[in-house]
């Protein structure tokens, strides 16, 4: 069996056997190869350029993973009537790329689950998905090679969340307090270097600090 990183292992844990998956921006496709072996079913993996799929092809051959089907194209545009999926994975990208890929997700009714690991501003992605007809089903945080990663599984539907949930998340992992302390220190330092004339940026960081402190109190 393939040994996944902590980040990819957590993403894999959010995928269930009944999920028919397209992994957008699949990189080396190790996640898809792992899942195809675990559940013995087809997984679709895509990237923007053919050259970006070279490592994926090499790994598919190496692990004899003939159930992983590669597609070259931009985001959801790789889907066609012959590609039956209900679940999307997007990981290892910034929030702008993720929200751009999912800009039409509200109208894609066949897609009922989206698993996301954003490299930046998870709160923006969280609010975007909540405003586009999805709720947070599961959320977790992992520390992998000294980097904290937030992984969220969204499902189609609606639930009500507090401002703290939207800003910080609903995860309750053992390392949550440690993550919050790191984020507080980072944002307090950031506030000190942002020029006072940048009012909106300073307000955004102040709000981040406020909600981090509120979340820390809740988990004591």
PDB file of N, CA, C and O in Angstrom, residues 51-107:
ATOM      1  N   UNK A  51       1.815  18.094 -19.493  1.00  0.00           N
ATOM      2  CA  UNK A  51       3.126  17.953 -18.842  1.00  0.00           C
ATOM      3  C   UNK A  51       2.984  17.811 -17.337  1.00  0.00           C
ATOM      4  O   UNK A  51       3.790  17.150 -16.684  1.00  0.00           O
ATOM      5  N   UNK A  52       1.944  18.436 -16.773  1.00  0.00           N
ATOM      6  CA  UNK A  52       1.722  18.341 -15.327  1.00  0.00           C
ATOM      7  C   UNK A  52       1.270  16.943 -14.916  1.00  0.00           C
ATOM      8  O   UNK A  52       1.377  16.568 -13.748  1.00  0.00           O
ATOM      9  N   UNK A  53       0.786  16.165 -15.883  1.00  0.00           N
ATOM     10  CA  UNK A  53       0.301  14.819 -15.592  1.00  0.00           C
ATOM     11  C   UNK A  53       1.377  13.744 -15.772  1.00  0.00           C
ATOM     12  O   UNK A  53       1.119  12.565 -15.523  1.00  0.00           O
ATOM     13  N   UNK A  54       2.566  14.147 -16.176  1.00  0.00           N
ATOM     14  CA  UNK A  54       3.631  13.173 -16.437  1.00  0.00           C
ATOM     15  C   UNK A  54       3.970  12.346 -15.201  1.00  0.00           C
ATOM     16  O   UNK A  54       4.140  11.120 -15.282  1.00  0.00           O
ATOM     17  N   UNK A  55       4.094  13.012 -14.042  1.00  0.00           N
ATOM     18  CA  UNK A  55       4.405  12.280 -12.812  1.00  0.00           C
ATOM     19  C   UNK A  55       3.257  11.350 -12.431  1.00  0.00           C
ATOM     20  O   UNK A  55       3.477  10.228 -11.943  1.00  0.00           O
ATOM     21  N   UNK A  56       2.030  11.809 -12.656  1.00  0.00           N
ATOM     22  CA  UNK A  56       0.865  10.969 -12.382  1.00  0.00           C
ATOM     23  C   UNK A  56       0.896   9.709 -13.251  1.00  0.00           C
ATOM     24  O   UNK A  56       0.646   8.594 -12.767  1.00  0.00           O
ATOM     25  N   UNK A  57       1.206   9.886 -14.532  1.00  0.00           N
ATOM     26  CA  UNK A  57       1.290   8.728 -15.434  1.00  0.00           C
ATOM     27  C   UNK A  57       2.357   7.742 -14.951  1.00  0.00           C
ATOM     28  O   UNK A  57       2.158   6.528 -14.979  1.00  0.00           O
ATOM     29  N   UNK A  58       3.493   8.304 -14.537  1.00  0.00           N
ATOM     30  CA  UNK A  58       4.587   7.461 -14.060  1.00  0.00           C
ATOM     31  C   UNK A  58       4.166   6.669 -12.825  1.00  0.00           C
ATOM     32  O   UNK A  58       4.460   5.464 -12.711  1.00  0.00           O
ATOM     33  N   UNK A  59       3.460   7.308 -11.907  1.00  0.00           N
ATOM     34  CA  UNK A  59       3.022   6.622 -10.687  1.00  0.00           C
ATOM     35  C   UNK A  59       1.934   5.594 -10.967  1.00  0.00           C
ATOM     36  O   UNK A  59       1.905   4.534 -10.340  1.00  0.00           O
ATOM     37  N   UNK A  60       1.036   5.921 -11.898  1.00  0.00           N
ATOM     38  CA  UNK A  60      -0.008   4.963 -12.266  1.00  0.00           C
ATOM     39  C   UNK A  60       0.615   3.679 -12.819  1.00  0.00           C
ATOM     40  O   UNK A  60       0.198   2.561 -12.490  1.00  0.00           O
ATOM     41  N   UNK A  61       1.647   3.843 -13.645  1.00  0.00           N
ATOM     42  CA  UNK A  61       2.366   2.685 -14.191  1.00  0.00           C
ATOM     43  C   UNK A  61       3.111   1.941 -13.093  1.00  0.00           C
ATOM     44  O   UNK A  61       3.082   0.708 -13.019  1.00  0.00           O
ATOM     45  N   UNK A  62       3.771   2.692 -12.207  1.00  0.00           N
ATOM     46  CA  UNK A  62       4.563   2.099 -11.125  1.00  0.00           C
ATOM     47  C   UNK A  62       3.703   1.229 -10.213  1.00  0.00           C
ATOM     48  O   UNK A  62       4.113   0.130  -9.814  1.00  0.00           O
ATOM     49  N   UNK A  63       2.517   1.719  -9.881  1.00  0.00           N
ATOM     50  CA  UNK A  63       1.655   1.008  -8.930  1.00  0.00           C
ATOM     51  C   UNK A  63       0.568   0.181  -9.619  1.00  0.00           C
ATOM     52  O   UNK A  63      -0.322  -0.349  -8.947  1.00  0.00           O
ATOM     53  N   UNK A  64       0.654   0.095 -10.948  1.00  0.00           N
ATOM     54  CA  UNK A  64      -0.313  -0.690 -11.717  1.00  0.00           C
ATOM     55  C   UNK A  64      -1.747  -0.282 -11.358  1.00  0.00           C
ATOM     56  O   UNK A  64      -2.608  -1.124 -11.083  1.00  0.00           O
ATOM     57  N   UNK A  65      -1.975   1.028 -11.373  1.00  0.00           N
ATOM     58  CA  UNK A  65      -3.260   1.580 -10.937  1.00  0.00           C
ATOM     59  C   UNK A  65      -4.128   1.910 -12.152  1.00  0.00           C
ATOM     60  O   UNK A  65      -4.361   3.075 -12.476  1.00  0.00           O
ATOM     61  N   UNK A  66      -4.627   0.887 -12.806  1.00  0.00           N
ATOM     62  CA  UNK A  66      -5.372   1.098 -14.048  1.00  0.00           C
ATOM     63  C   UNK A  66      -6.770   1.666 -13.832  1.00  0.00           C
ATOM     64  O   UNK A  66      -7.479   1.991 -14.790  1.00  0.00           O
ATOM     65  N   UNK A  67      -7.187   1.807 -12.567  1.00  0.00           N
ATOM     66  CA  UNK A  67      -8.501   2.383 -12.284  1.00  0.00           C
ATOM     67  C   UNK A  67      -8.445   3.901 -12.111  1.00  0.00           C
ATOM     68  O   UNK A  67      -9.476   4.535 -11.889  1.00  0.00           O
ATOM     69  N   UNK A  68      -7.249   4.481 -12.202  1.00  0.00           N
ATOM     70  CA  UNK A  68      -7.117   5.936 -12.163  1.00  0.00           C
ATOM     71  C   UNK A  68      -7.092   6.465 -13.592  1.00  0.00           C
ATOM     72  O   UNK A  68      -6.220   6.113 -14.382  1.00  0.00           O
ATOM     73  N   UNK A  69      -8.067   7.303 -13.916  1.00  0.00           N
ATOM     74  CA  UNK A  69      -8.201   7.844 -15.265  1.00  0.00           C
ATOM     75  C   UNK A  69      -7.812   9.318 -15.248  1.00  0.00           C
ATOM     76  O   UNK A  69      -8.399  10.118 -14.506  1.00  0.00           O
ATOM     77  N   UNK A  70      -6.827   9.677 -16.052  1.00  0.00           N
ATOM     78  CA  UNK A  70      -6.338  11.051 -16.104  1.00  0.00           C
ATOM     79  C   UNK A  70      -7.100  11.863 -17.136  1.00  0.00           C
ATOM     80  O   UNK A  70      -7.422  11.375 -18.221  1.00  0.00           O
ATOM     81  N   UNK A  71      -7.348  13.126 -16.784  1.00  0.00           N
ATOM     82  CA  UNK A  71      -8.002  14.058 -17.691  1.00  0.00           C
ATOM     83  C   UNK A  71      -7.229  15.370 -17.682  1.00  0.00           C
ATOM     84  O   UNK A  71      -6.834  15.853 -16.625  1.00  0.00           O
ATOM     85  N   UNK A  72      -7.021  15.932 -18.842  1.00  0.00           N
ATOM     86  CA  UNK A  72      -6.314  17.202 -18.959  1.00  0.00           C
ATOM     87  C   UNK A  72      -7.318  18.311 -19.254  1.00  0.00           C
ATOM     88  O   UNK A  72      -8.099  18.220 -20.203  1.00  0.00           O
ATOM     89  N   UNK A  73      -7.312  19.341 -18.419  1.00  0.00           N
ATOM     90  CA  UNK A  73      -8.242  20.441 -18.637  1.00  0.00           C
ATOM     91  C   UNK A  73      -8.364  21.324 -17.422  1.00  0.00           C
ATOM     92  O   UNK A  73      -7.724  21.092 -16.392  1.00  0.00           O
ATOM     93  N   UNK A  74      -9.207  22.329 -17.547  1.00  0.00           N
ATOM     94  CA  UNK A  74      -9.363  23.350 -16.516  1.00  0.00           C
ATOM     95  C   UNK A  74     -10.546  23.056 -15.611  1.00  0.00           C
ATOM     96  O   UNK A  74     -11.700  23.162 -16.030  1.00  0.00           O
ATOM     97  N   UNK A  75     -10.259  22.678 -14.379  1.00  0.00           N
ATOM     98  CA  UNK A  75     -11.295  22.508 -13.371  1.00  0.00           C
ATOM     99  C   UNK A  75     -12.430  21.601 -13.775  1.00  0.00           C
ATOM    100  O   UNK A  75     -12.235  20.485 -14.272  1.00  0.00           O
ATOM    101  N   UNK A  76     -13.649  22.101 -13.613  1.00  0.00           N
ATOM    102  CA  UNK A  76     -14.848  21.320 -13.895  1.00  0.00           C
ATOM    103  C   UNK A  76     -15.089  21.120 -15.385  1.00  0.00           C
ATOM    104  O   UNK A  76     -15.960  20.342 -15.776  1.00  0.00           O
ATOM    105  N   UNK A  77     -14.310  21.800 -16.218  1.00  0.00           N
ATOM    106  CA  UNK A  77     -14.493  21.691 -17.667  1.00  0.00           C
ATOM    107  C   UNK A  77     -14.136  20.300 -18.193  1.00  0.00           C
ATOM    108  O   UNK A  77     -14.497  19.945 -19.316  1.00  0.00           O
ATOM    109  N   UNK A  78     -13.412  19.503 -17.405  1.00  0.00           N
ATOM    110  CA  UNK A  78     -13.051  18.152 -17.853  1.00  0.00           C
ATOM    111  C   UNK A  78     -14.234  17.186 -17.754  1.00  0.00           C
ATOM    112  O   UNK A  78     -14.178  16.074 -18.280  1.00  0.00           O
ATOM    113  N   UNK A  79     -15.300  17.606 -17.082  1.00  0.00           N
ATOM    114  CA  UNK A  79     -16.459  16.735 -16.922  1.00  0.00           C
ATOM    115  C   UNK A  79     -17.261  16.659 -18.217  1.00  0.00           C
ATOM    116  O   UNK A  79     -17.444  17.651 -18.915  1.00  0.00           O
ATOM    117  N   UNK A  80     -17.737  15.472 -18.521  1.00  0.00           N
ATOM    118  CA  UNK A  80     -18.629  15.278 -19.651  1.00  0.00           C
ATOM    119  C   UNK A  80     -19.658  14.222 -19.277  1.00  0.00           C
ATOM    120  O   UNK A  80     -19.657  13.714 -18.155  1.00  0.00           O
ATOM    121  N   UNK A  81     -20.546  13.892 -20.197  1.00  0.00           N
ATOM    122  CA  UNK A  81     -21.637  12.966 -19.879  1.00  0.00           C
ATOM    123  C   UNK A  81     -21.145  11.562 -19.551  1.00  0.00           C
ATOM    124  O   UNK A  81     -21.867  10.768 -18.943  1.00  0.00           O
ATOM    125  N   UNK A  82     -19.912  11.262 -19.962  1.00  0.00           N
ATOM    126  CA  UNK A  82     -19.350   9.938 -19.665  1.00  0.00           C
ATOM    127  C   UNK A  82     -18.573   9.898 -18.358  1.00  0.00           C
ATOM    128  O   UNK A  82     -18.075   8.853 -17.963  1.00  0.00           O
ATOM    129  N   UNK A  83     -18.447  11.063 -17.709  1.00  0.00           N
ATOM    130  CA  UNK A  83     -17.720  11.144 -16.444  1.00  0.00           C
ATOM    131  C   UNK A  83     -18.723  11.360 -15.323  1.00  0.00           C
ATOM    132  O   UNK A  83     -19.130  12.482 -15.040  1.00  0.00           O
ATOM    133  N   UNK A  84     -19.158  10.283 -14.726  1.00  0.00           N
ATOM    134  CA  UNK A  84     -20.165  10.352 -13.681  1.00  0.00           C
ATOM    135  C   UNK A  84     -19.491  10.507 -12.312  1.00  0.00           C
ATOM    136  O   UNK A  84     -18.903   9.576 -11.792  1.00  0.00           O
ATOM    137  N   UNK A  85     -19.584  11.700 -11.743  1.00  0.00           N
ATOM    138  CA  UNK A  85     -18.991  11.928 -10.427  1.00  0.00           C
ATOM    139  C   UNK A  85     -19.995  12.646  -9.522  1.00  0.00           C
ATOM    140  O   UNK A  85     -20.902  13.327  -9.982  1.00  0.00           O
ATOM    141  N   UNK A  86     -19.810  12.471  -8.225  1.00  0.00           N
ATOM    142  CA  UNK A  86     -20.616  13.211  -7.250  1.00  0.00           C
ATOM    143  C   UNK A  86     -19.740  13.937  -6.223  1.00  0.00           C
ATOM    144  O   UNK A  86     -20.250  14.653  -5.364  1.00  0.00           O
ATOM    145  N   UNK A  87     -18.414  13.727  -6.336  1.00  0.00           N
ATOM    146  CA  UNK A  87     -17.490  14.266  -5.337  1.00  0.00           C
ATOM    147  C   UNK A  87     -16.278  14.890  -6.011  1.00  0.00           C
ATOM    148  O   UNK A  87     -15.732  14.313  -6.963  1.00  0.00           O
ATOM    149  N   UNK A  88     -15.860  16.034  -5.498  1.00  0.00           N
ATOM    150  CA  UNK A  88     -14.668  16.709  -6.002  1.00  0.00           C
ATOM    151  C   UNK A  88     -13.663  16.874  -4.867  1.00  0.00           C
ATOM    152  O   UNK A  88     -14.042  17.178  -3.729  1.00  0.00           O
ATOM    153  N   UNK A  89     -12.395  16.666  -5.185  1.00  0.00           N
ATOM    154  CA  UNK A  89     -11.296  16.975  -4.267  1.00  0.00           C
ATOM    155  C   UNK A  89     -10.468  18.093  -4.891  1.00  0.00           C
ATOM    156  O   UNK A  89     -10.101  18.022  -6.063  1.00  0.00           O
ATOM    157  N   UNK A  90     -10.203  19.129  -4.109  1.00  0.00           N
ATOM    158  CA  UNK A  90      -9.258  20.175  -4.529  1.00  0.00           C
ATOM    159  C   UNK A  90      -8.320  20.432  -3.363  1.00  0.00           C
ATOM    160  O   UNK A  90      -8.759  20.815  -2.277  1.00  0.00           O
ATOM    161  N   UNK A  91      -7.026  20.220  -3.574  1.00  0.00           N
ATOM    162  CA  UNK A  91      -6.066  20.426  -2.491  1.00  0.00           C
ATOM    163  C   UNK A  91      -4.775  21.035  -3.027  1.00  0.00           C
ATOM    164  O   UNK A  91      -4.458  20.911  -4.208  1.00  0.00           O
ATOM    165  N   UNK A  92      -4.062  21.713  -2.131  1.00  0.00           N
ATOM    166  CA  UNK A  92      -2.759  22.246  -2.483  1.00  0.00           C
ATOM    167  C   UNK A  92      -2.788  23.490  -3.344  1.00  0.00           C
ATOM    168  O   UNK A  92      -1.800  23.813  -4.002  1.00  0.00           O
ATOM    169  N   UNK A  93      -3.909  24.202  -3.352  1.00  0.00           N
ATOM    170  CA  UNK A  93      -4.019  25.456  -4.108  1.00  0.00           C
ATOM    171  C   UNK A  93      -4.367  26.598  -3.162  1.00  0.00           C
ATOM    172  O   UNK A  93      -4.824  26.382  -2.041  1.00  0.00           O
ATOM    173  N   UNK A  94      -4.214  27.827  -3.647  1.00  0.00           N
ATOM    174  CA  UNK A  94      -4.635  28.998  -2.901  1.00  0.00           C
ATOM    175  C   UNK A  94      -6.130  29.218  -3.034  1.00  0.00           C
ATOM    176  O   UNK A  94      -6.779  28.657  -3.930  1.00  0.00           O
ATOM    177  N   UNK A  95      -6.680  30.053  -2.168  1.00  0.00           N
ATOM    178  CA  UNK A  95      -8.132  30.245  -2.142  1.00  0.00           C
ATOM    179  C   UNK A  95      -8.676  30.846  -3.433  1.00  0.00           C
ATOM    180  O   UNK A  95      -9.797  30.513  -3.853  1.00  0.00           O
ATOM    181  N   UNK A  96      -7.904  31.708  -4.091  1.00  0.00           N
ATOM    182  CA  UNK A  96      -8.396  32.323  -5.329  1.00  0.00           C
ATOM    183  C   UNK A  96      -8.581  31.285  -6.433  1.00  0.00           C
ATOM    184  O   UNK A  96      -9.582  31.294  -7.152  1.00  0.00           O
ATOM    185  N   UNK A  97      -7.604  30.392  -6.560  1.00  0.00           N
ATOM    186  CA  UNK A  97      -7.712  29.322  -7.564  1.00  0.00           C
ATOM    187  C   UNK A  97      -8.892  28.410  -7.259  1.00  0.00           C
ATOM    188  O   UNK A  97      -9.643  28.021  -8.161  1.00  0.00           O
ATOM    189  N   UNK A  98      -9.064  28.084  -5.985  1.00  0.00           N
ATOM    190  CA  UNK A  98     -10.139  27.173  -5.587  1.00  0.00           C
ATOM    191  C   UNK A  98     -11.509  27.780  -5.861  1.00  0.00           C
ATOM    192  O   UNK A  98     -12.388  27.136  -6.457  1.00  0.00           O
ATOM    193  N   UNK A  99     -11.711  29.014  -5.437  1.00  0.00           N
ATOM    194  CA  UNK A  99     -13.023  29.643  -5.639  1.00  0.00           C
ATOM    195  C   UNK A  99     -13.298  29.899  -7.115  1.00  0.00           C
ATOM    196  O   UNK A  99     -14.457  29.862  -7.551  1.00  0.00           O
ATOM    197  N   UNK A 100     -12.256  30.128  -7.888  1.00  0.00           N
ATOM    198  CA  UNK A 100     -12.446  30.307  -9.330  1.00  0.00           C
ATOM    199  C   UNK A 100     -12.881  29.001  -9.991  1.00  0.00           C
ATOM    200  O   UNK A 100     -13.779  28.980 -10.836  1.00  0.00           O
ATOM    201  N   UNK A 101     -12.254  27.902  -9.598  1.00  0.00           N
ATOM    202  CA  UNK A 101     -12.627  26.589 -10.137  1.00  0.00           C
ATOM    203  C   UNK A 101     -14.081  26.260  -9.797  1.00  0.00           C
ATOM    204  O   UNK A 101     -14.817  25.688 -10.607  1.00  0.00           O
ATOM    205  N   UNK A 102     -14.500  26.653  -8.588  1.00  0.00           N
ATOM    206  CA  UNK A 102     -15.831  26.288  -8.095  1.00  0.00           C
ATOM    207  C   UNK A 102     -16.876  27.391  -8.283  1.00  0.00           C
ATOM    208  O   UNK A 102     -17.954  27.329  -7.680  1.00  0.00           O
ATOM    209  N   UNK A 103     -16.595  28.348  -9.140  1.00  0.00           N
ATOM    210  CA  UNK A 103     -17.503  29.495  -9.284  1.00  0.00           C
ATOM    211  C   UNK A 103     -18.905  29.101  -9.737  1.00  0.00           C
ATOM    212  O   UNK A 103     -19.886  29.801  -9.443  1.00  0.00           O
ATOM    213  N   UNK A 104     -19.029  27.973 -10.446  1.00  0.00           N
ATOM    214  CA  UNK A 104     -20.348  27.522 -10.914  1.00  0.00           C
ATOM    215  C   UNK A 104     -20.850  26.295 -10.152  1.00  0.00           C
ATOM    216  O   UNK A 104     -21.768  25.608 -10.619  1.00  0.00           O
ATOM    217  N   UNK A 105     -20.284  26.029  -8.991  1.00  0.00           N
ATOM    218  CA  UNK A 105     -20.602  24.801  -8.258  1.00  0.00           C
ATOM    219  C   UNK A 105     -22.074  24.740  -7.844  1.00  0.00           C
ATOM    220  O   UNK A 105     -22.663  23.659  -7.756  1.00  0.00           O
ATOM    221  N   UNK A 106     -22.692  25.884  -7.599  1.00  0.00           N
ATOM    222  CA  UNK A 106     -24.084  25.905  -7.157  1.00  0.00           C
ATOM    223  C   UNK A 106     -25.007  25.240  -8.175  1.00  0.00           C
ATOM    224  O   UNK A 106     -25.992  24.593  -7.805  1.00  0.00           O
ATOM    225  N   UNK A 107     -24.686  25.387  -9.458  1.00  0.00           N
ATOM    226  CA  UNK A 107     -25.537  24.840 -10.522  1.00  0.00           C
ATOM    227  C   UNK A 107     -25.197  23.393 -10.879  1.00  0.00           C
ATOM    228  O   UNK A 107     -25.936  22.750 -11.628  1.00  0.00           O
TER     229      UNK A 107
END
